[in-house]
XYZ file of C-alpha atoms in Angstrom:
657
model
C 32.918 30.316 3.501
C 30.901 33.364 2.538
C 27.359 32.366 1.570
C 27.390 34.440 -1.600
C 30.646 32.922 -2.792
C 29.439 29.425 -1.943
C 26.280 29.826 -4.014
C 27.996 31.433 -6.992
C 30.732 28.799 -7.112
C 28.346 25.887 -6.804
C 25.794 27.199 -9.299
C 27.992 28.535 -12.069
C 30.899 26.074 -11.946
C 28.880 23.465 -13.821
C 30.754 21.778 -16.648
C 30.170 19.159 -19.288
C 26.791 20.268 -20.650
C 26.110 18.739 -24.037
C 25.423 21.028 -26.957
C 21.756 21.738 -27.547
C 20.504 20.996 -31.043
C 17.017 22.115 -30.116
C 14.088 22.571 -32.472
C 11.275 22.995 -29.944
C 10.739 23.093 -26.169
C 10.051 19.860 -24.314
C 6.308 19.138 -23.958
C 4.289 16.801 -21.696
C 3.599 14.465 -24.631
C 7.342 13.843 -24.966
C 7.054 11.455 -22.042
C 5.631 9.038 -24.636
C 8.861 9.228 -26.634
C 11.181 7.992 -23.890
C 12.218 4.333 -24.253
C 12.868 2.614 -20.928
C 15.866 0.278 -20.862
C 16.248 -2.347 -18.147
C 17.490 -5.816 -17.154
C 20.759 -5.874 -19.135
C 22.697 -9.173 -19.163
C 26.127 -9.933 -20.646
C 26.729 -13.066 -22.713
C 29.221 -15.633 -21.346
C 31.706 -14.738 -24.090
C 31.404 -11.044 -23.236
C 30.586 -10.018 -26.794
C 26.849 -9.270 -26.549
C 24.329 -7.697 -24.203
C 20.645 -8.564 -24.092
C 18.130 -6.237 -22.431
C 14.490 -5.258 -22.481
C 13.330 -1.968 -23.963
C 9.812 -0.721 -23.306
C 8.129 1.841 -25.520
C 4.732 3.528 -25.450
C 1.936 2.336 -27.696
C -0.285 5.439 -27.676
C -3.123 3.645 -29.470
C -3.374 1.069 -26.674
C -2.245 3.504 -23.968
C 0.368 1.208 -22.486
C 4.034 0.347 -22.562
C 5.238 -2.835 -24.249
C 8.693 -4.256 -23.578
C 10.685 -6.219 -26.138
C 14.135 -7.771 -26.143
C 17.129 -6.225 -27.860
C 20.680 -7.428 -28.329
C 23.665 -5.077 -28.482
C 27.213 -6.006 -29.447
C 29.831 -4.951 -26.920
C 31.862 -3.265 -29.643
C 28.875 -0.989 -30.259
C 28.554 -1.846 -33.945
C 25.360 -3.927 -33.968
C 21.946 -3.415 -32.385
C 19.250 -6.041 -33.010
C 15.618 -6.209 -31.901
C 14.753 -9.804 -30.998
C 11.040 -9.849 -30.143
C 7.992 -8.111 -31.588
C 4.218 -8.084 -31.234
C 1.605 -7.087 -28.687
C 2.781 -9.403 -25.905
C 5.723 -8.070 -23.881
C 8.912 -10.002 -23.168
C 10.878 -9.369 -19.978
C 13.625 -10.635 -17.664
C 16.100 -11.715 -20.380
C 19.063 -13.891 -19.411
C 21.715 -15.879 -21.248
C 21.951 -19.598 -20.812
C 25.345 -20.386 -19.226
C 26.479 -22.167 -22.392
C 25.831 -18.947 -24.312
C 23.658 -20.638 -26.940
C 20.246 -19.289 -25.998
C 18.421 -16.327 -24.464
C 15.619 -16.934 -21.992
C 12.814 -14.586 -21.010
C 9.346 -14.392 -19.443
C 6.244 -13.732 -21.540
C 2.490 -14.282 -21.386
C 2.213 -15.055 -25.109
C 0.334 -18.282 -25.897
C -0.480 -18.745 -22.216
C -3.704 -18.953 -20.254
C -1.796 -19.142 -16.966
C 0.156 -15.895 -16.848
C 3.842 -15.428 -17.580
C 5.814 -18.461 -18.691
C 9.450 -19.218 -19.350
C 10.609 -18.961 -22.977
C 13.804 -19.878 -24.800
C 15.226 -18.373 -27.984
C 18.282 -19.267 -30.050
C 20.730 -16.365 -29.746
C 21.268 -16.513 -33.521
C 17.628 -15.551 -34.091
C 14.349 -17.204 -34.983
C 11.169 -17.827 -33.025
C 11.305 -18.554 -29.334
C 9.526 -21.530 -27.814
C 7.686 -21.829 -24.524
C 9.500 -24.018 -22.025
C 7.101 -24.034 -19.053
C 3.358 -24.236 -18.514
C 2.983 -23.437 -14.849
C -0.721 -23.721 -14.073
C -0.680 -22.766 -10.405
C 1.084 -19.682 -9.193
C 2.800 -16.664 -10.678
C 6.315 -16.906 -12.140
C 8.303 -13.993 -10.699
C 11.997 -14.723 -11.263
C 14.421 -17.423 -12.341
C 18.108 -18.339 -12.561
C 20.004 -20.884 -14.662
C 22.118 -23.671 -13.238
C 25.761 -23.494 -14.406
C 25.315 -26.608 -16.581
C 22.174 -25.178 -18.307
C 20.196 -28.275 -17.339
C 18.074 -26.839 -14.546
C 16.382 -23.642 -13.423
C 15.492 -22.295 -10.027
C 12.118 -20.568 -10.300
C 10.502 -18.105 -7.921
C 6.761 -18.798 -7.990
C 4.141 -16.966 -5.972
C 1.317 -19.058 -4.534
C -1.876 -19.065 -6.637
C -4.673 -16.739 -5.636
C -7.229 -19.557 -5.889
C -6.620 -23.227 -5.168
C -8.943 -24.479 -7.869
C -10.809 -22.922 -10.759
C -11.428 -19.205 -10.991
C -14.634 -18.558 -8.993
C -17.656 -17.005 -10.700
C -18.061 -14.623 -7.782
C -15.016 -13.135 -6.092
C -15.019 -14.457 -2.522
C -14.695 -12.165 0.509
C -11.159 -11.148 1.407
C -10.094 -12.687 4.688
C -7.371 -10.703 6.475
C -5.419 -11.867 9.520
C -1.879 -10.626 8.834
C -0.260 -7.805 10.827
C 1.101 -6.091 7.725
C -2.051 -6.577 5.687
C -1.808 -4.267 2.696
C 0.873 -3.345 0.177
C 0.850 -1.086 -2.841
C 0.332 -2.966 -6.142
C -0.082 -6.284 -4.303
C -3.247 -5.107 -2.552
C -4.601 -6.786 0.580
C -2.099 -9.356 1.792
C -3.261 -12.861 2.522
C -1.066 -15.901 2.937
C 0.218 -16.041 -0.644
C 3.985 -16.361 -0.600
C 6.829 -16.682 -3.071
C 8.928 -19.843 -2.907
C 11.748 -21.545 -4.793
C 11.222 -24.467 -7.155
C 13.690 -26.595 -9.101
C 12.802 -27.150 -12.759
C 14.483 -29.815 -14.895
C 14.653 -28.539 -18.484
C 14.647 -31.990 -20.147
C 12.109 -33.850 -18.015
C 10.058 -30.708 -17.165
C 9.831 -31.978 -13.588
C 9.155 -29.305 -10.943
C 10.413 -29.915 -7.381
C 9.734 -27.751 -4.331
C 12.825 -26.295 -2.650
C 11.287 -23.974 -0.023
C 7.907 -23.563 1.626
C 6.250 -21.994 4.664
C 4.411 -18.840 5.728
C 7.167 -16.557 4.425
C 8.676 -15.298 1.175
C 11.870 -16.584 -0.448
C 13.583 -14.644 -3.227
C 16.864 -13.550 -4.901
C 18.037 -17.064 -5.832
C 21.539 -17.496 -7.249
C 23.425 -20.709 -8.030
C 26.813 -21.594 -6.658
C 29.371 -21.953 -9.468
C 29.577 -25.725 -8.875
C 25.786 -26.021 -9.264
C 25.303 -27.858 -5.966
C 23.581 -25.168 -3.894
C 21.409 -22.104 -4.324
C 21.702 -19.008 -2.138
C 18.529 -17.045 -1.428
C 16.991 -14.487 0.947
C 14.215 -15.108 3.454
C 12.857 -13.989 6.836
C 12.547 -16.932 9.214
C 11.481 -15.005 12.310
C 8.264 -15.935 14.114
C 6.305 -13.116 12.438
C 8.071 -11.678 9.371
C 5.371 -8.997 9.089
C 6.762 -7.220 12.157
C 10.403 -6.811 11.167
C 12.903 -6.620 8.313
C 15.199 -9.372 9.560
C 15.936 -11.084 6.257
C 18.912 -13.430 6.151
C 20.846 -15.297 3.507
C 20.304 -19.053 3.269
C 21.450 -21.839 0.989
C 19.491 -24.866 -0.155
C 20.844 -27.988 -1.851
C 19.785 -28.058 -5.499
C 17.697 -31.199 -5.227
C 14.310 -32.346 -4.023
C 14.119 -32.110 -0.218
C 17.520 -30.405 -0.173
C 19.032 -29.271 3.125
C 18.593 -25.587 4.007
C 21.333 -23.734 5.883
C 21.271 -20.235 7.349
C 24.449 -18.241 6.598
C 23.773 -14.849 8.246
C 22.352 -13.966 11.653
C 22.363 -10.150 11.716
C 19.017 -8.885 13.033
C 18.704 -6.168 10.411
C 18.482 -7.184 6.785
C 20.978 -9.170 4.741
C 20.078 -9.106 1.031
C 21.255 -9.610 -2.565
C 23.749 -12.496 -2.236
C 26.206 -12.915 -5.118
C 28.611 -15.856 -5.431
C 32.107 -15.024 -6.579
C 32.845 -16.722 -9.911
C 35.440 -18.960 -8.212
C 32.836 -20.059 -5.666
C 34.883 -19.065 -2.616
C 32.878 -16.078 -1.374
C 29.439 -14.511 -1.265
C 29.150 -10.742 -1.473
C 25.943 -9.175 -0.133
C 24.390 -6.046 1.348
C 23.595 -5.504 5.021
C 21.695 -2.730 6.761
C 23.474 -0.419 9.190
C 20.621 -0.794 11.668
C 19.773 -3.991 13.519
C 16.348 -2.667 14.587
C 13.097 -4.390 13.652
C 12.367 -1.506 11.297
C 14.399 1.621 10.601
C 13.816 3.466 7.351
C 16.814 5.786 7.845
C 19.492 3.107 7.534
C 22.130 2.667 4.814
C 23.149 -0.536 3.086
C 26.764 -1.702 3.503
C 28.783 -3.967 1.231
C 29.740 -7.216 2.986
C 31.507 -10.452 2.148
C 31.629 -13.926 3.698
C 33.076 -17.292 2.880
C 30.834 -19.608 0.864
C 29.921 -21.502 4.055
C 28.860 -18.314 5.872
C 32.014 -17.920 7.961
C 34.260 -14.855 8.262
C 31.550 -12.262 7.646
C 32.973 -8.767 7.344
C 31.805 -5.307 6.316
C 33.821 -3.692 3.516
C 32.355 -0.151 3.355
C 31.572 0.786 6.955
C 33.936 3.787 6.937
C 32.360 5.160 3.761
C 29.205 6.482 5.488
C 27.240 6.412 2.251
C 24.596 3.991 0.947
C 25.924 1.193 -1.268
C 23.885 -0.650 -3.898
C 23.983 -2.812 -7.019
C 27.214 -4.727 -6.384
C 28.748 -7.107 -8.952
C 31.796 -9.368 -9.166
C 34.577 -9.068 -11.693
C 34.863 -12.251 -13.717
C 38.246 -13.057 -12.156
C 36.793 -12.853 -8.594
C 39.382 -10.240 -7.586
C 37.129 -7.175 -7.362
C 33.623 -6.253 -6.294
C 32.181 -3.208 -8.009
C 29.329 -1.259 -6.403
C 27.416 2.011 -6.562
C 27.722 4.788 -3.990
C 25.014 7.425 -3.436
C 26.884 10.627 -2.686
C 25.593 14.215 -2.812
C 23.506 14.264 -6.004
C 25.420 11.534 -7.853
C 25.593 7.741 -7.852
C 29.133 6.773 -8.742
C 30.980 3.519 -9.403
C 33.563 2.182 -6.932
C 35.311 -1.151 -6.531
C 36.771 -3.133 -3.665
C 39.922 -5.162 -4.323
C 40.082 -8.360 -2.263
C 43.871 -8.570 -2.345
C 44.572 -4.954 -1.406
C 41.533 -4.824 0.914
C 40.580 -1.317 -0.113
C 38.150 0.550 -2.340
C 38.864 2.928 -5.198
C 36.645 5.084 -7.399
C 36.060 3.681 -10.883
C 34.055 6.568 -12.333
C 32.452 9.658 -10.822
C 30.782 12.553 -12.595
C 27.576 14.557 -12.731
C 25.573 11.483 -13.656
C 23.975 8.420 -12.120
C 24.438 4.681 -12.703
C 22.396 1.491 -12.333
C 22.646 -2.216 -13.237
C 26.383 -2.859 -12.947
C 27.857 -5.857 -14.779
C 31.406 -7.206 -14.608
C 33.131 -7.713 -17.950
C 36.833 -8.275 -18.626
C 39.317 -7.141 -15.923
C 39.049 -3.371 -15.500
C 35.956 -3.098 -17.714
C 32.437 -2.646 -16.381
C 29.021 -2.215 -17.996
C 26.176 -0.151 -16.575
C 23.095 1.890 -17.285
C 23.923 5.596 -17.127
C 21.777 8.726 -17.076
C 22.647 12.431 -17.077
C 20.446 15.536 -16.742
C 20.292 15.564 -20.547
C 19.910 11.837 -21.294
C 17.620 9.098 -19.959
C 19.285 5.739 -19.290
C 21.524 4.156 -21.911
C 23.988 1.286 -21.651
C 27.662 2.263 -21.373
C 31.025 0.576 -20.932
C 33.399 1.966 -18.318
C 36.956 1.431 -19.520
C 40.105 2.906 -17.967
C 38.085 5.597 -16.241
C 36.241 6.639 -19.413
C 32.685 6.178 -20.655
C 31.834 4.588 -24.001
C 28.202 4.599 -25.130
C 26.839 1.230 -26.194
C 23.197 2.080 -26.945
C 21.615 5.142 -28.558
C 17.856 4.681 -28.114
C 17.298 8.195 -26.739
C 19.077 10.153 -29.476
C 16.258 10.254 -32.023
C 13.720 12.034 -29.849
C 16.290 14.117 -27.941
C 17.523 15.632 -31.212
C 14.131 17.254 -31.701
C 13.731 19.056 -28.362
C 15.383 21.750 -26.332
C 16.043 20.685 -22.766
C 16.320 22.901 -19.719
C 19.744 23.901 -18.399
C 20.739 22.017 -15.245
C 23.265 23.021 -12.602
C 23.998 22.240 -8.977
C 23.755 24.656 -6.082
C 24.050 24.735 -2.310
C 22.204 26.788 0.279
C 22.042 27.321 4.022
C 19.068 26.653 6.285
C 18.033 28.861 9.189
C 20.021 26.690 11.630
C 23.156 26.847 9.467
C 22.821 23.427 7.790
C 24.428 23.217 4.351
C 21.989 21.723 1.827
C 22.599 20.618 -1.766
C 20.202 21.028 -4.669
C 19.813 21.069 -8.430
C 18.416 23.987 -10.441
C 16.601 23.741 -13.779
C 16.174 26.865 -15.920
C 14.924 27.332 -19.505
C 18.342 28.628 -20.609
C 21.891 28.639 -19.288
C 21.813 32.371 -18.605
C 19.239 33.796 -16.178
C 18.699 37.465 -17.054
C 15.669 38.189 -14.874
C 13.685 36.872 -11.943
C 11.484 33.967 -12.927
C 8.331 32.293 -11.644
C 9.703 29.525 -9.453
C 8.652 25.987 -8.491
C 10.204 23.970 -5.676
C 9.550 20.351 -6.713
C 10.349 17.995 -3.823
C 11.546 14.383 -4.035
C 9.874 11.543 -2.169
C 11.290 8.897 0.106
C 12.290 10.672 2.263
C 15.355 8.390 2.179
C 16.268 9.129 -1.413
C 18.085 11.935 -3.169
C 17.745 14.052 -6.272
C 20.639 13.267 -8.586
C 22.177 14.520 -11.806
C 19.888 12.356 -13.904
C 17.185 12.917 -16.466
C 14.053 14.250 -14.733
C 11.019 14.560 -16.997
C 8.835 16.457 -14.516
C 11.353 19.176 -13.714
C 12.533 19.382 -17.321
C 8.945 19.906 -18.504
C 8.203 22.619 -15.935
C 11.430 24.453 -16.727
C 10.652 24.273 -20.441
C 7.399 26.093 -19.681
C 9.336 29.083 -18.394
C 9.862 28.240 -14.721
C 12.971 28.047 -12.614
C 12.658 24.676 -10.873
C 14.656 23.515 -7.866
C 15.274 20.052 -6.442
C 16.498 20.104 -2.834
C 18.056 17.244 -0.863
C 16.617 18.173 2.510
C 17.634 16.420 5.725
C 16.306 12.871 5.568
C 17.788 12.442 2.093
C 20.602 10.014 1.365
C 24.000 10.961 -0.038
C 25.208 13.099 2.869
C 25.885 10.505 5.550
C 23.874 8.534 8.067
C 23.462 11.409 10.550
C 22.026 13.645 7.822
C 19.544 10.936 6.818
C 18.306 10.095 10.300
C 18.059 13.753 11.412
C 14.288 13.694 10.844
C 13.610 10.539 12.878
C 10.144 10.962 14.499
C 10.323 14.674 13.691
C 8.705 15.033 10.287
C 8.029 18.410 8.722
C 10.557 20.328 10.812
C 14.156 20.219 9.596
C 13.074 19.325 6.057
C 10.922 22.462 5.851
C 13.808 24.600 7.142
C 16.017 23.180 4.392
C 13.419 23.726 1.680
C 12.714 27.313 2.733
C 16.430 28.047 3.000
C 16.883 27.001 -0.616
C 13.973 29.204 -1.706
C 15.500 32.156 0.166
C 18.800 31.654 -1.661
C 17.065 31.525 -5.030
C 15.282 34.791 -4.285
C 18.439 36.401 -2.958
C 20.403 35.680 -6.104
C 17.765 36.867 -8.512
C 16.645 33.486 -9.835
C 13.208 33.256 -8.206
C 10.538 35.947 -8.204
C 9.427 36.209 -4.567
C 5.892 37.096 -5.687
C 5.523 34.057 -7.936
C 6.566 31.042 -5.861
C 5.175 27.547 -6.357
C 5.762 24.237 -4.611
C 4.921 20.592 -5.248
C 5.968 16.981 -5.015
C 4.859 13.353 -4.962
C 4.742 10.863 -2.065
C 6.896 12.288 0.750
C 7.317 15.255 -1.595
C 3.543 15.697 -1.391
C 3.656 15.326 2.385
C 6.369 17.992 2.590
C 4.316 20.242 0.306
C 1.521 20.113 2.905
C 3.963 20.774 5.738
C 5.560 23.712 3.928
C 2.395 25.564 2.893
C 1.122 25.173 6.469
C 4.363 26.802 7.674
C 4.896 29.581 5.131
C 2.038 31.393 3.330
C 4.161 32.986 0.587
C 3.644 30.193 -1.952
C 1.044 31.195 -4.516
C 0.402 27.698 -5.881
C 0.988 24.119 -4.722
C 0.486 20.598 -6.053
C 0.499 17.823 -3.465
C 0.613 14.361 -5.045
C 0.092 11.075 -3.168
C 0.540 12.839 0.164
C -0.993 12.953 3.627
C -1.211 15.495 6.439
C -3.467 13.953 9.092
C -0.908 11.361 10.220
C -3.065 10.244 13.125
C -5.723 9.258 10.599
C -3.548 7.127 8.300
C -2.547 4.501 10.886
C -3.904 1.208 9.562
C -4.955 2.663 6.221
C -1.577 2.428 4.481
C 1.341 -0.040 4.273
C 3.617 1.634 6.850
C 2.299 0.258 10.140
C 5.655 -1.319 11.085
C 7.398 2.051 10.664
C 4.774 3.838 12.753
C 5.009 1.280 15.554
C 8.800 1.461 15.714
C 9.355 5.163 15.031
C 6.306 6.874 16.555
C 4.801 4.258 18.861
C 1.135 3.259 19.062
C -1.259 6.196 18.513
C -3.254 5.368 21.649
C -0.087 5.512 23.727
C 1.527 8.481 22.018
C -1.305 10.589 20.536
C 0.553 13.853 21.113
C 3.304 12.791 18.712
C 0.835 11.919 15.964
C -1.078 15.165 16.452
C 2.143 17.186 16.338
C 3.117 15.540 13.058
C -0.385 16.266 11.705
C -0.035 20.039 11.948
C -0.963 20.788 8.299
C -4.400 19.290 8.926
C -4.932 20.768 12.372
C -3.715 24.166 11.147
C -5.480 24.085 7.807
C -6.914 27.516 8.635
C -3.383 28.911 8.246
C -3.034 27.641 4.676
C -3.729 30.291 2.030
C -2.005 28.612 -0.938
C -4.253 27.389 -3.783
C -3.474 23.672 -3.808
C -4.029 20.844 -6.230
C -4.202 17.317 -4.799
C -3.503 14.184 -6.864
C -3.663 10.459 -6.219
C -3.873 7.028 -7.807
C -7.128 5.446 -6.676
C -5.501 2.067 -5.925
C -2.587 3.557 -3.960
C -1.919 1.572 -0.768
C 1.424 3.309 -0.146
C -0.116 6.698 0.624
C -3.848 6.127 0.067
C -6.131 8.647 -1.585
C -7.668 9.501 1.786
C -4.565 11.520 2.676
C -5.253 13.953 -0.152
C -9.014 13.857 0.321
C -8.705 15.021 3.919
C -6.592 18.026 2.948
C -8.779 18.801 -0.065
C -11.836 18.930 2.192
C -10.003 20.976 4.824
C -9.005 23.636 2.282
C -12.417 23.546 0.614
C -13.995 24.159 4.011
C -11.729 27.192 4.463
C -12.575 28.622 1.056
C -9.054 28.158 -0.288
C -8.970 27.423 -4.048
C -8.333 23.705 -4.430
C -8.696 20.862 -6.894
C -8.478 17.086 -6.702
C -7.322 14.858 -9.564
C -7.772 11.093 -9.162
C -6.335 8.503 -11.552
C -8.451 5.327 -11.825
C -6.648 2.005 -11.487
C -3.326 3.616 -10.592
C -1.113 2.661 -7.686
C 1.442 4.910 -5.954
C 3.228 5.447 -9.257
C 1.311 6.700 -12.293
C 2.094 4.258 -15.117
C -0.616 4.673 -17.791
C 0.988 6.845 -20.500
C -2.026 9.113 -21.057
C -2.247 9.708 -17.292
C 1.464 10.614 -17.201
C 0.873 13.200 -19.909
C -2.268 14.411 -18.132
C -0.433 14.891 -14.840
C 2.290 16.987 -16.479
C -0.299 19.081 -18.303
C -2.301 19.647 -15.116
C 0.848 20.759 -13.311
C 1.425 23.359 -16.005
C -2.177 24.572 -16.035
C -2.341 24.887 -12.256
C 0.952 26.718 -11.865
C 0.276 28.956 -14.876
C -3.052 29.988 -13.377
C -1.488 31.317 -10.174
C 2.145 32.057 -11.024
C 1.953 33.758 -14.407
């Protein structure tokens, strides 16, 4: 196909854009107006949904989550909890009479388990766990017991007056948010609601999670890694444990990759789960496949191997006849289902949108969170191939702002690879060349989708054309496309990014003399790679990135990936040096660059940005470093989120306008 025709068709054939009732352009402070909806759960009678909704308290500079209840018919929306203390992880009791949740209110020992009558009224605290951190829970089918996931306490006794030295002896010894890893693990416990007795179900120098009860209430399926050293591989398997003190543990899967997210069928005959395509100790470029096995672990089989796309978030229909799941495919995440009788999959709903949190309702009806380029997540029902909105939390603030226009495009790289992207512009009609920003997604095994994107929307609202590009290494285009960058970082991805920029210039969208680039995480890493390759960018913002890859070994959380993908640095130094070319060729970088980082980031530590900041400073290239105290890899403090957006605008405006 002719390149020009391909671009024009893909860019201007966009349909389904909602009417704009704008009053003002989107601003960085609007990030404070976005409610975040998560953890939806359907009542046993199918008439109500409970979920948590977090909103920003600007006075306290944090987000607080509270529970809401929404009728399935869409007619009633009720807030259940209030106050300064958040409530999270809501679930219905199997008898449908109560709603449970986790909260730290009235507790000196962290989050505890609470119960609330579904008809309303005050909740009451059910547990008082003094040792350990409550992380997750699941109800027994008879509502008499709970399986709790509790993380080992940080201190065996009382809180010490002086923090003791941190003793480290684990291979994988640091993790973002968790910090330095010692031998604190998460295990399963059985809690009797009436007697309040707590029995230990699992133990050992490993983590156990994802518990789910069998429909008969006799056993609990869970996920764990029982290899000699779980730090050195991702070989998680699915196990069951008898729901009683000293219950027998059985291993159901033996695949040497990962087996995760077990779900019992409502009739108790099968367990659906996800399995990695790769059986290697560690392989970041794999896809998850939908699998099924008998309840005793026999007759394992893969259901989506021929699909060649990542599968996630599976759920059973209530009649046990279908398994619904999400498919990541070229800028969308759509809903599909596998029928056990017909032994085949069909598409349930696919559009320029993205889904999460699937729930099975009545036959042929599904519930999910949905987002579009013009709407953050809301709950919807999927009925007969159509979408029906259930919640409307975003409408109030969206009615006051004008959003950027969003459309898909495709471009060709220098080696002929076809690459997909998404373009954001202030208006639907582009009448002149515009200052342009290439904002790159992280991962790299992720993809930009037709979903609400606050960063790109904000930049476009400031008068920029903004592009998102699913470079090689991204998901959604097949396993070969994802693993194309294996041990070859900053090569094919950069070709794909530059090819997209060339297309934007060619078709009069981007002003070649006013080009910017930026990204976070692997997007920050690719920003460094790209400005070291091509000097035409006039401004860059590299967030949570690194360029001296030889120097990050042992300083971040990715040691198992390095060992398996690149080898040991002392045995393969040439590879590490090759992948560190932005640092070793810093004298070639002419682009004024802003570096950002959370000071507690163990995913890509601050040192990665500091090294490049110093390298550019030493070369006399205009540069700036912005560090966010107390922040991990993701920036979560509301005022810092606003600050980051504002600093993007100020930096790009300085050099691109």
